[in-house]
GROMACS .gro file of C-alpha atoms in nm:
model
  209
    1MET     CA    1   2.590   0.761 -14.242
    2LEU     CA    2   2.679   1.133 -14.369
    3LYS     CA    3   2.240   1.185 -14.310
    4THR     CA    4   2.242   1.032 -13.966
    5LEU     CA    5   2.590   1.228 -13.879
    6LEU     CA    6   2.451   1.550 -14.004
    7ASN     CA    7   2.124   1.485 -13.801
    8SER     CA    8   2.352   1.435 -13.472
    9ARG     CA    9   2.525   1.736 -13.480
   10LYS     CA   10   2.189   1.973 -13.502
   11THR     CA   11   2.029   1.799 -13.235
   12GLN     CA   12   2.385   1.806 -13.042
   13PRO     CA   13   2.329   2.140 -12.822
   14ASP     CA   14   2.444   2.494 -12.911
   15ILE     CA   15   2.811   2.586 -12.595
   16SER     CA   16   2.841   2.917 -12.713
   17GLN     CA   17   2.438   2.926 -12.667
   18LEU     CA   18   2.447   2.751 -12.339
   19THR     CA   19   2.766   3.013 -12.126
   20ILE     CA   20   2.576   3.292 -12.282
   21GLN     CA   21   2.239   3.200 -12.107
   22GLN     CA   22   2.384   3.012 -11.798
   23SER     CA   23   2.603   3.396 -11.775
   24ASN     CA   24   2.291   3.581 -11.814
   25SER     CA   25   2.110   3.412 -11.632
   26PHE     CA   26   2.414   3.394 -11.338
   27GLY     CA   27   2.385   3.751 -11.372
   28ARG     CA   28   2.028   3.769 -11.295
   29GLN     CA   29   2.069   3.569 -10.988
   30CYS     CA   30   2.398   3.870 -10.913
   31ILE     CA   31   2.126   4.136 -10.875
   32ARG     CA   32   1.929   4.028 -10.680
   33LEU     CA   33   2.167   3.903 -10.482
   34GLY     CA   34   2.310   4.201 -10.483
   35PHE     CA   35   1.992   4.435 -10.466
   36GLY     CA   36   1.894   4.167 -10.187
   37LEU     CA   37   2.215   4.272  -9.983
   38THR     CA   38   2.096   4.706 -10.088
   39PHE     CA   39   1.767   4.629  -9.958
   40GLY     CA   40   1.855   4.468  -9.650
   41CYS     CA   41   2.137   4.701  -9.558
   42ALA     CA   42   1.953   5.025  -9.614
   43SER     CA   43   1.680   4.899  -9.407
   44LEU     CA   44   1.924   4.790  -9.159
   45LEU     CA   45   2.078   5.151  -9.133
   46ILE     CA   46   1.706   5.293  -9.154
   47SER     CA   47   1.610   5.055  -8.803
   48CYS     CA   48   1.898   5.240  -8.689
   49ALA     CA   49   1.862   5.568  -8.745
   50ASP     CA   50   1.491   5.531  -8.609
   51HIS     CA   51   1.651   5.358  -8.337
   52ASN     CA   52   1.900   5.640  -8.217
   53ASP     CA   53   1.593   5.931  -8.303
   54VAL     CA   54   1.472   5.800  -8.008
   55ALA     CA   55   1.449   6.120  -7.819
   56THR     CA   56   1.529   6.077  -7.410
   57PRO     CA   57   1.299   6.240  -7.185
   58SER     CA   58   1.467   6.547  -7.061
   59ALA     CA   59   1.349   6.869  -6.853
   60THR     CA   60   1.500   7.149  -6.662
   61VAL     CA   61   1.364   7.386  -6.368
   62ALA     CA   62   1.465   7.797  -6.340
   63LEU     CA   63   1.503   7.788  -5.894
   64VAL     CA   64   1.430   8.122  -5.806
   65ASN     CA   65   1.380   8.241  -5.396
   66THR     CA   66   1.146   8.434  -5.198
   67SER     CA   67   1.218   8.723  -5.367
   68GLY     CA   68   1.194   8.578  -5.739
   69ALA     CA   69   1.572   8.564  -5.791
   70SER     CA   70   1.738   8.333  -5.948
   71VAL     CA   71   1.930   8.076  -5.731
   72GLY     CA   72   1.981   7.803  -5.937
   73THR     CA   73   1.886   7.526  -6.150
   74ALA     CA   74   1.747   7.187  -6.201
   75GLU     CA   75   1.782   6.884  -6.469
   76LEU     CA   76   1.602   6.606  -6.474
   77THR     CA   77   1.676   6.290  -6.831
   78GLU     CA   78   1.467   5.938  -6.854
   79ASP     CA   79   1.662   5.619  -6.921
   80SER     CA   80   1.598   5.370  -7.164
   81LYS     CA   81   1.464   5.195  -6.783
   82GLY     CA   82   1.210   5.402  -6.632
   83MET     CA   83   1.479   5.593  -6.386
   84VAL     CA   84   1.481   5.941  -6.373
   85THR     CA   85   1.745   6.105  -6.250
   86LEU     CA   86   1.730   6.464  -6.106
   87LYS     CA   87   2.049   6.728  -6.038
   88VAL     CA   88   2.038   7.049  -5.821
   89SER     CA   89   2.281   7.315  -5.834
   90VAL     CA   90   2.207   7.614  -5.625
   91LYS     CA   91   2.371   7.942  -5.560
   92GLY     CA   92   2.331   8.202  -5.272
   93LEU     CA   93   2.043   7.973  -5.046
   94PRO     CA   94   2.139   7.957  -4.597
   95ALA     CA   95   2.378   7.681  -4.565
   96GLY     CA   96   2.198   7.446  -4.402
   97ILE     CA   97   1.999   7.085  -4.497
   98HIS     CA   98   1.704   7.101  -4.684
   99GLY     CA   99   1.395   6.922  -4.769
  100ILE     CA  100   1.290   6.867  -5.122
  101HIS     CA  101   1.097   6.747  -5.340
  102PHE     CA  102   0.813   6.795  -5.652
  103HIS     CA  103   0.496   6.917  -5.585
  104GLU     CA  104   0.202   6.833  -5.773
  105VAL     CA  105   0.132   7.152  -5.936
  106GLY     CA  106   0.350   7.338  -6.222
  107VAL     CA  107   0.290   7.671  -6.114
  108ALA     CA  108   0.574   7.832  -5.827
  109ASP     CA  109   0.441   8.136  -5.786
  110PRO     CA  110   0.661   8.303  -5.521
  111LYS     CA  111   0.433   8.530  -5.461
  112SER     CA  112   0.191   8.380  -5.355
  113SER     CA  113   0.127   8.336  -5.005
  114PRO     CA  114   0.292   8.168  -4.760
  115ALA     CA  115   0.533   8.170  -5.045
  116PHE     CA  116   0.535   7.878  -5.304
  117SER     CA  117   0.198   7.769  -5.167
  118SER     CA  118   0.082   7.761  -5.504
  119SER     CA  119   0.280   7.422  -5.561
  120GLY     CA  120   0.004   7.247  -5.358
  121GLU     CA  121   0.127   6.913  -5.188
  122HIS     CA  122   0.362   6.714  -5.235
  123TYR     CA  123   0.348   6.498  -5.588
  124ASN     CA  124   0.163   6.174  -5.443
  125PRO     CA  125  -0.056   6.000  -5.700
  126ALA     CA  126  -0.080   5.732  -5.513
  127SER     CA  127  -0.210   5.838  -5.211
  128ARG     CA  128   0.098   5.747  -4.963
  129LYS     CA  129   0.282   5.830  -4.668
  130HIS     CA  130   0.570   6.105  -4.650
  131GLY     CA  131   0.946   5.985  -4.636
  132LEU     CA  132   1.184   5.736  -4.712
  133GLU     CA  133   1.221   5.592  -4.420
  134ASN     CA  134   0.862   5.589  -4.363
  135PRO     CA  135   0.739   5.195  -4.342
  136ASP     CA  136   0.362   5.349  -4.523
  137GLY     CA  137   0.572   5.561  -4.748
  138THR     CA  138   0.688   5.723  -4.946
  139HIS     CA  139   0.571   6.042  -5.167
  140ALA     CA  140   0.670   5.993  -5.530
  141GLY     CA  141   0.808   6.384  -5.504
  142ASP     CA  142   0.993   6.279  -5.132
  143LEU     CA  143   1.357   6.307  -5.273
  144PRO     CA  144   1.718   6.284  -5.056
  145ASN     CA  145   1.775   6.624  -4.841
  146LEU     CA  146   1.976   6.916  -5.020
  147ILE     CA  147   2.297   6.999  -4.835
  148VAL     CA  148   2.442   7.417  -4.861
  149ASP     CA  149   2.738   7.518  -4.803
  150SER     CA  150   2.886   7.791  -4.585
  151GLN     CA  151   2.906   7.993  -4.870
  152GLY     CA  152   2.502   7.899  -4.935
  153THR     CA  153   2.650   7.683  -5.283
  154GLY     CA  154   2.457   7.301  -5.287
  155SER     CA  155   2.392   7.004  -5.516
  156LEU     CA  156   2.242   6.702  -5.523
  157GLU     CA  157   2.227   6.446  -5.739
  158THR     CA  158   1.992   6.177  -5.728
  159THR     CA  159   1.789   5.909  -5.902
  160THR     CA  160   1.384   5.716  -5.881
  161ASN     CA  161   1.163   5.512  -6.063
  162ARG     CA  162   0.907   5.660  -5.854
  163ILE     CA  163   0.813   5.963  -6.137
  164THR     CA  164   0.881   5.941  -6.494
  165LEU     CA  165   0.890   6.194  -6.739
  166SER     CA  166   0.730   6.045  -6.991
  167ASP     CA  167   0.345   5.999  -7.019
  168GLY     CA  168   0.178   5.712  -6.738
  169PRO     CA  169   0.035   5.672  -6.467
  170THR     CA  170   0.343   5.899  -6.230
  171THR     CA  171   0.450   6.138  -6.471
  172LEU     CA  172   0.553   6.483  -6.356
  173PHE     CA  173   0.403   6.605  -6.644
  174ASP     CA  174   0.027   6.544  -6.583
  175GLY     CA  175  -0.286   6.730  -6.634
  176ASN     CA  176  -0.125   7.057  -6.430
  177GLY     CA  177   0.198   6.962  -6.399
  178SER     CA  178   0.478   6.970  -6.073
  179SER     CA  179   0.708   7.191  -5.962
  180LEU     CA  180   1.043   7.087  -5.745
  181ILE     CA  181   1.042   7.306  -5.465
  182ILE     CA  182   1.280   7.378  -5.180
  183HIS     CA  183   1.212   7.379  -4.768
  184ALA     CA  184   1.427   7.646  -4.494
  185SER     CA  185   1.464   7.285  -4.256
  186VAL     CA  186   1.585   6.945  -4.264
  187ASP     CA  187   1.344   6.688  -4.399
  188ASP     CA  188   1.318   6.408  -4.146
  189GLN     CA  189   1.197   6.168  -4.372
  190LYS     CA  190   0.969   5.995  -4.148
  191THR     CA  191   0.658   6.268  -4.025
  192ASP     CA  192   0.429   6.302  -4.298
  193PRO     CA  193   0.311   6.515  -4.474
  194SER     CA  194   0.603   6.675  -4.493
  195GLY     CA  195   0.872   6.528  -4.257
  196ASN     CA  196   0.887   6.852  -4.079
  197SER     CA  197   1.063   7.097  -4.371
  198GLY     CA  198   0.923   7.415  -4.270
  199GLY     CA  199   0.831   7.662  -4.546
  200ARG     CA  200   0.910   7.690  -4.864
  201ILE     CA  201   1.193   7.911  -4.995
  202ALA     CA  202   1.292   7.855  -5.433
  203GLY     CA  203   1.117   7.672  -5.560
  204GLY     CA  204   1.042   7.670  -5.958
  205VAL     CA  205   0.815   7.495  -6.260
  206ILE     CA  206   0.942   7.162  -6.412
  207VAL     CA  207   0.945   7.232  -6.799
  208ARG     CA  208   1.029   6.967  -7.028
  209LYS     CA  209   1.270   6.992  -7.306
   0.00000   0.00000   0.00000
């Protein structure tokens, strides 16, 4: 009987050892869980940082008149949906309504003859007709008119999806760049090729920021 009792005691598990083993196992699980959570949070933070680091395509234009004097600036930004917003601010131009367009060459020389002819024609990669109101239009470079008040000050803000600043078939930053040109007269938005908007009185090269 005594021998049997001793043998049964030997076969019973050591509660203290089981507790230690379970504790160690739980600790390892906690470490693994904690590492997983830490790694996951770090990955999320890196992902967010990468997303925030994505630059918004933007560009600027320094506008000069036919004498080469500064008459304003323009800013362009492209959003995540490919919409480009143009903001133009001018001072020192003749009062009135003026045609304004993106042109196909990134050279805006006021000394070219005629002035700013170095910028080529309207930006028109799809070979459309001119004018926002033309049923066969429009040029990718067509824009609403710029209104200048009696003090020679004017501004324009408009959004378009016909051009992009990022790479693509309608980017303003193709092989020869692009310019922004202001014309002497109102653009009738119908007549090809430039809406009877007259000579070029101001312009500038579109420069990527």
